[in-house]
């Protein structure tokens, strides 16, 4: 009995299909590999893994103004350079007006400072007037001492015109120059010494 050629072809196709299925089912799976183009250069190895970082020094970034912090232009872990890298952008808001209580406190502080300044200026003027009066009294005392007779000594050291001249500074020098008391005060003593050489030394 002769088998038709058509049946032979169908049987061959079925056997080939069955063999292919068996080979596919039992064959070893291929191992995936990374393919790269080989070039000449330094070797670099990159490892990608998940983990947690331990920060030793924690820095708090703050701004002395009121505003809205926008999205940071840098990502976590990126390298920053002092004075160059912008780590935060803050959009300032309009300054709020002072409330009535804060305004009253500020005005009271200003008035208190003005009163303290006025008191200090008044004390300075009073001290200036006292110094001027002291110098005038010293000049008068020097003039009176210059007109005294022989044997009369200068007043106590506290009213010595020379001491006031040293303590009062330019003001007493101006008053003394206008009055001429200190220079006159030395002439009688020289005259007394001259007379004392003739008639005998007297007191002082």
mmCIF file of C-alpha atoms in Angstrom:
data_model
loop_
_atom_site.group_PDB
_atom_site.id
_atom_site.type_symbol
_atom_site.label_atom_id
_atom_site.label_comp_id
_atom_site.label_asym_id
_atom_site.label_seq_id
_atom_site.Cartn_x
_atom_site.Cartn_y
_atom_site.Cartn_z
ATOM 1 C CA UNK A 1 0.000 0.000 0.000
ATOM 2 C CA UNK A 2 1.489 3.250 -1.080
ATOM 3 C CA UNK A 3 1.418 6.196 1.416
ATOM 4 C CA UNK A 4 0.513 9.468 -0.172
ATOM 5 C CA UNK A 5 3.213 12.126 -0.271
ATOM 6 C CA UNK A 6 0.906 14.603 1.436
ATOM 7 C CA UNK A 7 0.699 12.439 4.535
ATOM 8 C CA UNK A 8 4.469 12.066 4.653
ATOM 9 C CA UNK A 9 4.895 15.850 4.619
ATOM 10 C CA UNK A 10 2.347 16.338 7.389
ATOM 11 C CA UNK A 11 3.976 13.641 9.545
ATOM 12 C CA UNK A 12 7.388 15.270 9.058
ATOM 13 C CA UNK A 13 6.110 18.710 9.997
ATOM 14 C CA UNK A 14 4.438 17.298 13.110
ATOM 15 C CA UNK A 15 7.605 15.509 14.189
ATOM 16 C CA UNK A 16 9.689 18.659 13.658
ATOM 17 C CA UNK A 17 7.219 20.751 15.645
ATOM 18 C CA UNK A 18 7.196 18.227 18.496
ATOM 19 C CA UNK A 19 10.981 18.113 18.551
ATOM 20 C CA UNK A 20 11.200 21.896 18.639
ATOM 21 C CA UNK A 21 8.780 22.084 21.539
ATOM 22 C CA UNK A 22 10.705 19.435 23.476
ATOM 23 C CA UNK A 23 14.006 21.270 22.848
ATOM 24 C CA UNK A 24 12.577 24.589 23.938
ATOM 25 C CA UNK A 25 11.106 23.117 27.116
ATOM 26 C CA UNK A 26 14.214 21.312 28.299
ATOM 27 C CA UNK A 27 17.023 23.538 27.086
ATOM 28 C CA UNK A 28 19.181 25.620 29.537
ATOM 29 C CA UNK A 29 18.125 29.265 29.865
ATOM 30 C CA UNK A 30 20.706 31.783 28.601
ATOM 31 C CA UNK A 31 22.523 33.915 31.193
ATOM 32 C CA UNK A 32 22.066 37.710 30.613
ATOM 33 C CA UNK A 33 25.322 39.601 30.303
ATOM 34 C CA UNK A 34 26.254 43.273 29.910
ATOM 35 C CA UNK A 35 27.840 44.174 26.632
ATOM 36 C CA UNK A 36 30.143 47.169 26.315
ATOM 37 C CA UNK A 37 32.496 48.490 23.755
ATOM 38 C CA UNK A 38 36.061 47.819 24.816
ATOM 39 C CA UNK A 39 38.193 50.963 24.897
ATOM 40 C CA UNK A 40 41.552 51.904 26.376
ATOM 41 C CA UNK A 41 41.371 53.983 29.587
ATOM 42 C CA UNK A 42 41.198 53.863 33.394
ATOM 43 C CA UNK A 43 38.959 51.215 34.887
ATOM 44 C CA UNK A 44 35.770 52.492 36.535
ATOM 45 C CA UNK A 45 33.356 50.363 38.528
ATOM 46 C CA UNK A 46 29.922 51.662 39.506
ATOM 47 C CA UNK A 47 27.874 50.002 42.235
ATOM 48 C CA UNK A 48 24.188 50.859 42.589
ATOM 49 C CA UNK A 49 22.693 49.946 45.951
ATOM 50 C CA UNK A 50 20.204 51.256 48.493
ATOM 51 C CA UNK A 51 21.382 52.338 51.932
ATOM 52 C CA UNK A 52 21.227 54.930 54.716
ATOM 53 C CA UNK A 53 23.804 57.638 55.368
ATOM 54 C CA UNK A 54 24.956 58.653 58.833
ATOM 55 C CA UNK A 55 25.469 62.416 59.080
ATOM 56 C CA UNK A 56 28.017 63.549 61.652
ATOM 57 C CA UNK A 57 27.454 67.301 61.461
ATOM 58 C CA UNK A 58 23.926 68.610 60.965
ATOM 59 C CA UNK A 59 23.592 72.134 59.553
ATOM 60 C CA UNK A 60 20.388 74.104 59.821
ATOM 61 C CA UNK A 61 19.769 76.567 57.011
ATOM 62 C CA UNK A 62 17.680 79.559 58.102
ATOM 63 C CA UNK A 63 16.963 83.023 56.750
ATOM 64 C CA UNK A 64 16.302 86.119 58.923
ATOM 65 C CA UNK A 65 13.240 87.081 56.896
ATOM 66 C CA UNK A 66 9.700 85.997 56.287
ATOM 67 C CA UNK A 67 9.002 84.359 52.973
ATOM 68 C CA UNK A 68 8.224 81.225 51.016
ATOM 69 C CA UNK A 69 10.946 78.635 50.420
ATOM 70 C CA UNK A 70 10.869 77.467 46.816
ATOM 71 C CA UNK A 71 12.082 74.139 45.501
ATOM 72 C CA UNK A 72 15.768 73.571 46.200
ATOM 73 C CA UNK A 73 17.891 73.586 43.026
ATOM 74 C CA UNK A 74 20.162 70.812 44.366
ATOM 75 C CA UNK A 75 19.363 67.207 45.161
ATOM 76 C CA UNK A 76 20.209 65.228 48.275
ATOM 77 C CA UNK A 77 23.794 64.016 48.204
ATOM 78 C CA UNK A 78 25.077 66.511 45.657
ATOM 79 C CA UNK A 79 28.308 68.324 46.281
ATOM 80 C CA UNK A 80 28.032 71.994 47.225
ATOM 81 C CA UNK A 81 30.688 74.708 47.161
ATOM 82 C CA UNK A 82 30.691 77.515 49.693
ATOM 83 C CA UNK A 83 29.871 80.863 48.129
ATOM 84 C CA UNK A 84 28.951 79.348 44.764
ATOM 85 C CA UNK A 85 26.219 76.735 45.116
ATOM 86 C CA UNK A 86 22.678 77.994 45.704
ATOM 87 C CA UNK A 87 21.000 75.593 48.131
ATOM 88 C CA UNK A 88 17.744 77.453 48.747
ATOM 89 C CA UNK A 89 15.652 80.174 47.157
ATOM 90 C CA UNK A 90 13.368 82.202 49.423
ATOM 91 C CA UNK A 91 10.763 84.535 48.015
ATOM 92 C CA UNK A 92 10.221 87.256 50.645
ATOM 93 C CA UNK A 93 6.735 88.349 51.509
ATOM 94 C CA UNK A 94 5.553 91.905 52.034
ATOM 95 C CA UNK A 95 6.522 93.150 55.521
ATOM 96 C CA UNK A 96 3.600 93.270 57.892
ATOM 97 C CA UNK A 97 2.745 96.586 59.509
ATOM 98 C CA UNK A 98 3.387 97.052 63.207
ATOM 99 C CA UNK A 99 0.387 96.606 65.427
ATOM 100 C CA UNK A 100 -0.683 99.362 67.793
ATOM 101 C CA UNK A 101 1.004 97.804 70.820
ATOM 102 C CA UNK A 102 4.375 97.432 69.120
ATOM 103 C CA UNK A 103 4.135 100.972 67.758
ATOM 104 C CA UNK A 104 3.414 102.392 71.224
ATOM 105 C CA UNK A 105 6.350 100.501 72.722
ATOM 106 C CA UNK A 106 8.685 101.786 70.019
ATOM 107 C CA UNK A 107 7.521 105.386 70.500
ATOM 108 C CA UNK A 108 7.959 105.092 74.281
ATOM 109 C CA UNK A 109 11.514 103.829 73.811
ATOM 110 C CA UNK A 110 12.284 106.796 71.542
ATOM 111 C CA UNK A 111 10.901 109.279 74.080
ATOM 112 C CA UNK A 112 12.913 107.673 76.874
ATOM 113 C CA UNK A 113 16.103 107.929 74.840
ATOM 114 C CA UNK A 114 15.406 111.589 74.044
ATOM 115 C CA UNK A 115 14.806 112.366 77.729
ATOM 116 C CA UNK A 116 18.068 110.685 78.726
ATOM 117 C CA UNK A 117 19.916 112.700 76.096
ATOM 118 C CA UNK A 118 18.388 115.970 77.299
ATOM 119 C CA UNK A 119 19.347 115.152 80.897
ATOM 120 C CA UNK A 120 22.919 114.394 79.880
ATOM 121 C CA UNK A 121 23.173 117.671 77.945
ATOM 122 C CA UNK A 122 21.815 119.579 80.953
ATOM 123 C CA UNK A 123 24.402 117.986 83.233
ATOM 124 C CA UNK A 124 27.147 118.876 80.766
ATOM 125 C CA UNK A 125 26.066 122.522 80.656
ATOM 126 C CA UNK A 126 25.939 122.651 84.482
ATOM 127 C CA UNK A 127 29.451 121.224 84.769
ATOM 128 C CA UNK A 128 30.678 123.710 82.170
ATOM 129 C CA UNK A 129 29.194 126.616 84.101
ATOM 130 C CA UNK A 130 30.711 125.375 87.380
ATOM 131 C CA UNK A 131 34.145 125.108 85.796
ATOM 132 C CA UNK A 132 33.867 128.621 84.369
ATOM 133 C CA UNK A 133 32.862 130.039 87.765
ATOM 134 C CA UNK A 134 35.710 128.197 89.475
ATOM 135 C CA UNK A 135 38.234 129.665 87.075
ATOM 136 C CA UNK A 136 36.852 133.172 87.531
ATOM 137 C CA UNK A 137 37.110 132.873 91.313
ATOM 138 C CA UNK A 138 40.680 131.661 90.987
ATOM 139 C CA UNK A 139 41.559 134.634 88.770
ATOM 140 C CA UNK A 140 40.006 137.058 91.248
ATOM 141 C CA UNK A 141 41.912 135.415 94.098
ATOM 142 C CA UNK A 142 45.156 135.754 92.164
ATOM 143 C CA UNK A 143 44.493 139.436 91.509
ATOM 144 C CA UNK A 144 43.711 140.071 95.177
ATOM 145 C CA UNK A 145 46.868 138.262 96.228
ATOM 146 C CA UNK A 146 48.911 140.445 93.869
ATOM 147 C CA UNK A 147 47.630 143.592 95.552
ATOM 148 C CA UNK A 148 48.337 142.482 99.108
ATOM 149 C CA UNK A 149 51.073 144.108 101.150
ATOM 150 C CA UNK A 150 54.403 142.542 102.027
ATOM 151 C CA UNK A 151 54.381 139.528 104.272
ATOM 152 C CA UNK A 152 50.976 138.440 103.042
ATOM 153 C CA UNK A 153 51.045 134.929 101.644
ATOM 154 C CA UNK A 154 48.907 133.444 98.937
ATOM 155 C CA UNK A 155 45.617 131.864 99.998
ATOM 156 C CA UNK A 156 45.264 128.179 100.687
ATOM 157 C CA UNK A 157 46.433 125.705 98.089
ATOM 158 C CA UNK A 158 42.857 124.933 97.060
ATOM 159 C CA UNK A 159 42.508 128.515 95.769
ATOM 160 C CA UNK A 160 45.985 128.804 94.292
ATOM 161 C CA UNK A 161 45.575 130.411 90.832
ATOM 162 C CA UNK A 162 48.494 128.402 89.462
ATOM 163 C CA UNK A 163 46.774 125.163 90.488
ATOM 164 C CA UNK A 164 43.576 126.286 88.799
ATOM 165 C CA UNK A 165 45.609 127.280 85.769
ATOM 166 C CA UNK A 166 46.921 123.716 85.511
ATOM 167 C CA UNK A 167 43.530 122.079 86.212
ATOM 168 C CA UNK A 168 41.287 124.407 84.208
ATOM 169 C CA UNK A 169 43.296 124.316 81.033
ATOM 170 C CA UNK A 170 42.725 126.807 78.200
ATOM 171 C CA UNK A 171 39.677 128.423 79.841
ATOM 172 C CA UNK A 172 41.590 129.569 82.932
ATOM 173 C CA UNK A 173 44.512 130.663 80.798
ATOM 174 C CA UNK A 174 42.198 132.902 78.773
ATOM 175 C CA UNK A 175 40.631 134.385 81.913
ATOM 176 C CA UNK A 176 44.021 134.871 83.562
ATOM 177 C CA UNK A 177 45.470 136.579 80.503
ATOM 178 C CA UNK A 178 42.560 139.020 80.393
ATOM 179 C CA UNK A 179 42.748 139.877 84.080
ATOM 180 C CA UNK A 180 46.506 139.936 84.569
ATOM 181 C CA UNK A 181 46.190 138.869 88.196
ATOM 182 C CA UNK A 182 48.809 136.139 88.325
ATOM 183 C CA UNK A 183 51.592 138.242 86.885
ATOM 184 C CA UNK A 184 50.733 141.104 89.198
ATOM 185 C CA UNK A 185 50.752 138.712 92.112
ATOM 186 C CA UNK A 186 54.503 138.096 91.773
ATOM 187 C CA UNK A 187 55.633 141.725 91.746
ATOM 188 C CA UNK A 188 54.849 142.609 95.395
ATOM 189 C CA UNK A 189 56.829 139.599 96.607
ATOM 190 C CA UNK A 190 59.887 140.690 94.640
ATOM 191 C CA UNK A 191 59.520 144.197 96.055
ATOM 192 C CA UNK A 192 59.246 142.777 99.554
ATOM 193 C CA UNK A 193 62.463 140.857 99.072
ATOM 194 C CA UNK A 194 64.242 143.994 97.877
ATOM 195 C CA UNK A 195 63.059 145.991 100.863
ATOM 196 C CA UNK A 196 63.909 143.148 103.179
ATOM 197 C CA UNK A 197 67.535 143.364 102.069
ATOM 198 C CA UNK A 198 67.722 146.954 103.360
ATOM 199 C CA UNK A 199 65.700 146.978 106.548
ATOM 200 C CA UNK A 200 65.911 143.336 107.529
ATOM 201 C CA UNK A 201 63.983 140.237 106.548
ATOM 202 C CA UNK A 202 60.378 140.312 107.628
ATOM 203 C CA UNK A 203 57.690 137.670 107.705
ATOM 204 C CA UNK A 204 57.267 135.506 104.596
#
